[in-house]
Amino acid sequence: MSDELLIPLGLGKHWSCTEMRSFFAAKGKVNHDYKTAEIGDIILFDWDKSGDCDHVGIVIENRGSEIVVIEGNTCGDNYLETCVALKTYSVNYQYFSCIIDMSGYMEDGIAEPNRGEIIE
């Protein structure tokens, strides 16, 4: 996304996952009911259980008991060999931190994403 899009929405160029959670929590858009995740929602992870968010993914499918997410930096600890990948998680996955509900968030004439269609 360009700065022209991000900055009017209150987002800067550099943003940690924890800052993202705080920003959307203040708008009432954060929850922990992973069964409610919808296409386009953001999932934050807390790998070390510290309370800080460490990783982010975007929901592309909700199968009821599983959530399919697209993520970057997913090929292990060697950051020189990272990739973008689809991953499937149980809705009870212990390292989820929260969901950011993106429905209705788009503002100022920016189109709402289509939440009901997966393009293959």
CSV table of C-alpha atoms in Angstrom, one decimal:
chain,number,residue,atom,x,y,z
A,1,MET,CA,0.0,0.0,0.0
A,2,SER,CA,1.2,3.5,-0.7
A,3,ASP,CA,1.8,6.1,2.0
A,4,GLU,CA,-1.1,8.1,0.6
A,5,LEU,CA,-3.4,5.3,1.6
A,6,LEU,CA,-1.9,4.3,4.9
A,7,ILE,CA,-1.2,7.7,6.5
A,8,PRO,CA,-4.8,9.0,6.3
A,9,LEU,CA,-6.0,5.8,8.0
A,10,GLY,CA,-3.7,6.5,10.9
A,11,LEU,CA,-1.0,4.2,9.8
A,12,GLY,CA,2.7,5.0,9.3
A,13,LYS,CA,5.4,3.5,7.1
A,14,HIS,CA,6.8,1.3,9.9
A,15,TRP,CA,4.4,-0.5,12.3
A,16,SER,CA,5.0,-3.4,14.6
A,17,CYS,CA,2.4,-6.1,15.1
A,18,THR,CA,1.9,-5.0,18.7
A,19,GLU,CA,1.3,-1.4,17.5
A,20,MET,CA,-1.2,-2.8,15.0
A,21,ARG,CA,-3.1,-4.6,17.7
A,22,SER,CA,-3.2,-1.5,19.9
A,23,PHE,CA,-4.4,0.7,17.0
A,24,PHE,CA,-7.3,-1.6,16.1
A,25,ALA,CA,-8.1,-2.4,19.7
A,26,ALA,CA,-8.8,1.3,20.3
A,27,LYS,CA,-11.3,1.1,17.5
A,28,GLY,CA,-13.0,-2.0,18.9
A,29,LYS,CA,-11.9,-4.2,16.1
A,30,VAL,CA,-9.9,-6.8,18.0
A,31,ASN,CA,-11.3,-10.1,19.3
A,32,HIS,CA,-10.3,-13.6,20.3
A,33,ASP,CA,-13.1,-15.7,18.8
A,34,TYR,CA,-11.2,-17.3,16.0
A,35,LYS,CA,-14.2,-19.1,14.7
A,36,THR,CA,-15.5,-15.7,13.6
A,37,ALA,CA,-12.5,-14.9,11.3
A,38,GLU,CA,-13.5,-13.8,7.9
A,39,ILE,CA,-11.7,-13.4,4.6
A,40,GLY,CA,-9.5,-10.3,4.8
A,41,ASP,CA,-9.3,-10.3,8.6
A,42,ILE,CA,-5.8,-10.0,10.1
A,43,ILE,CA,-4.5,-12.7,12.5
A,44,LEU,CA,-1.7,-11.8,14.9
A,45,PHE,CA,0.6,-14.3,16.5
A,46,ASP,CA,2.5,-14.4,19.8
A,47,TRP,CA,5.2,-17.1,19.2
A,48,ASP,CA,7.0,-16.7,22.6
A,49,LYS,CA,3.8,-16.0,24.7
A,50,SER,CA,5.3,-12.7,25.9
A,51,GLY,CA,2.1,-10.7,25.3
A,52,ASP,CA,3.7,-8.9,22.3
A,53,CYS,CA,2.6,-9.8,18.8
A,54,ASP,CA,5.4,-11.3,16.7
A,55,HIS,CA,3.9,-12.2,13.3
A,56,VAL,CA,0.9,-11.4,11.1
A,57,GLY,CA,-1.2,-13.2,8.6
A,58,ILE,CA,-4.3,-12.5,6.5
A,59,VAL,CA,-7.3,-14.8,6.6
A,60,ILE,CA,-8.2,-16.2,3.2
A,61,GLU,CA,-10.6,-19.0,4.3
A,62,ASN,CA,-12.5,-20.0,7.4
A,63,ARG,CA,-13.4,-23.8,7.5
A,64,GLY,CA,-15.2,-23.6,10.8
A,65,SER,CA,-12.6,-25.6,12.8
A,66,GLU,CA,-9.6,-24.3,10.8
A,67,ILE,CA,-8.4,-21.0,9.4
A,68,VAL,CA,-6.4,-20.7,6.2
A,69,VAL,CA,-3.9,-17.8,6.4
A,70,ILE,CA,-1.4,-16.3,3.9
A,71,GLU,CA,1.8,-15.2,5.7
A,72,GLY,CA,5.3,-14.0,4.8
A,73,ASN,CA,8.6,-15.0,6.6
A,74,THR,CA,7.4,-18.5,6.9
A,75,CYS,CA,10.4,-20.7,6.0
A,76,GLY,CA,11.9,-21.2,9.4
A,77,ASP,CA,14.6,-19.3,11.3
A,78,ASN,CA,16.8,-18.5,8.3
A,79,TYR,CA,15.5,-15.1,7.2
A,80,LEU,CA,17.6,-15.3,4.0
A,81,GLU,CA,15.4,-18.1,2.8
A,82,THR,CA,11.9,-16.8,3.8
A,83,CYS,CA,8.9,-17.1,1.6
A,84,VAL,CA,5.2,-16.3,1.4
A,85,ALA,CA,3.0,-19.4,2.1
A,86,LEU,CA,-0.5,-20.6,2.9
A,87,LYS,CA,-0.9,-22.1,6.3
A,88,THR,CA,-3.8,-23.9,7.9
A,89,TYR,CA,-4.3,-23.6,11.7
A,90,SER,CA,-6.9,-25.0,14.1
A,91,VAL,CA,-9.1,-22.2,15.6
A,92,ASN,CA,-7.6,-23.3,18.9
A,93,TYR,CA,-4.0,-22.7,17.9
A,94,GLN,CA,-2.1,-21.7,21.0
A,95,TYR,CA,0.0,-19.0,19.4
A,96,PHE,CA,-2.8,-16.8,18.1
A,97,SER,CA,-2.8,-13.4,19.8
A,98,CYS,CA,-6.0,-11.9,18.3
A,99,ILE,CA,-8.0,-11.3,15.2
A,100,ILE,CA,-8.4,-7.8,13.7
A,101,ASP,CA,-11.9,-7.6,12.2
A,102,MET,CA,-11.4,-5.6,8.9
A,103,SER,CA,-15.1,-5.5,8.0
A,104,GLY,CA,-16.4,-2.0,7.6
A,105,TYR,CA,-13.0,-0.5,8.3
A,106,MET,CA,-12.2,0.9,4.9
A,107,GLU,CA,-12.9,4.6,4.9
A,108,ASP,CA,-12.8,7.8,2.8
A,109,GLY,CA,-14.0,6.2,-0.5
A,110,ILE,CA,-11.6,3.3,-0.4
A,111,ALA,CA,-13.4,0.1,-1.6
A,112,GLU,CA,-14.4,-2.5,0.9
A,113,PRO,CA,-12.8,-5.9,0.0
A,114,ASN,CA,-15.0,-8.6,-1.4
A,115,ARG,CA,-15.2,-11.0,1.6
A,116,GLY,CA,-17.2,-13.8,0.0
A,117,GLU,CA,-15.1,-14.9,-2.9
A,118,ILE,CA,-11.8,-16.8,-3.1
A,119,ILE,CA,-10.0,-16.4,-6.4
A,120,GLU,CA,-8.0,-19.4,-7.4
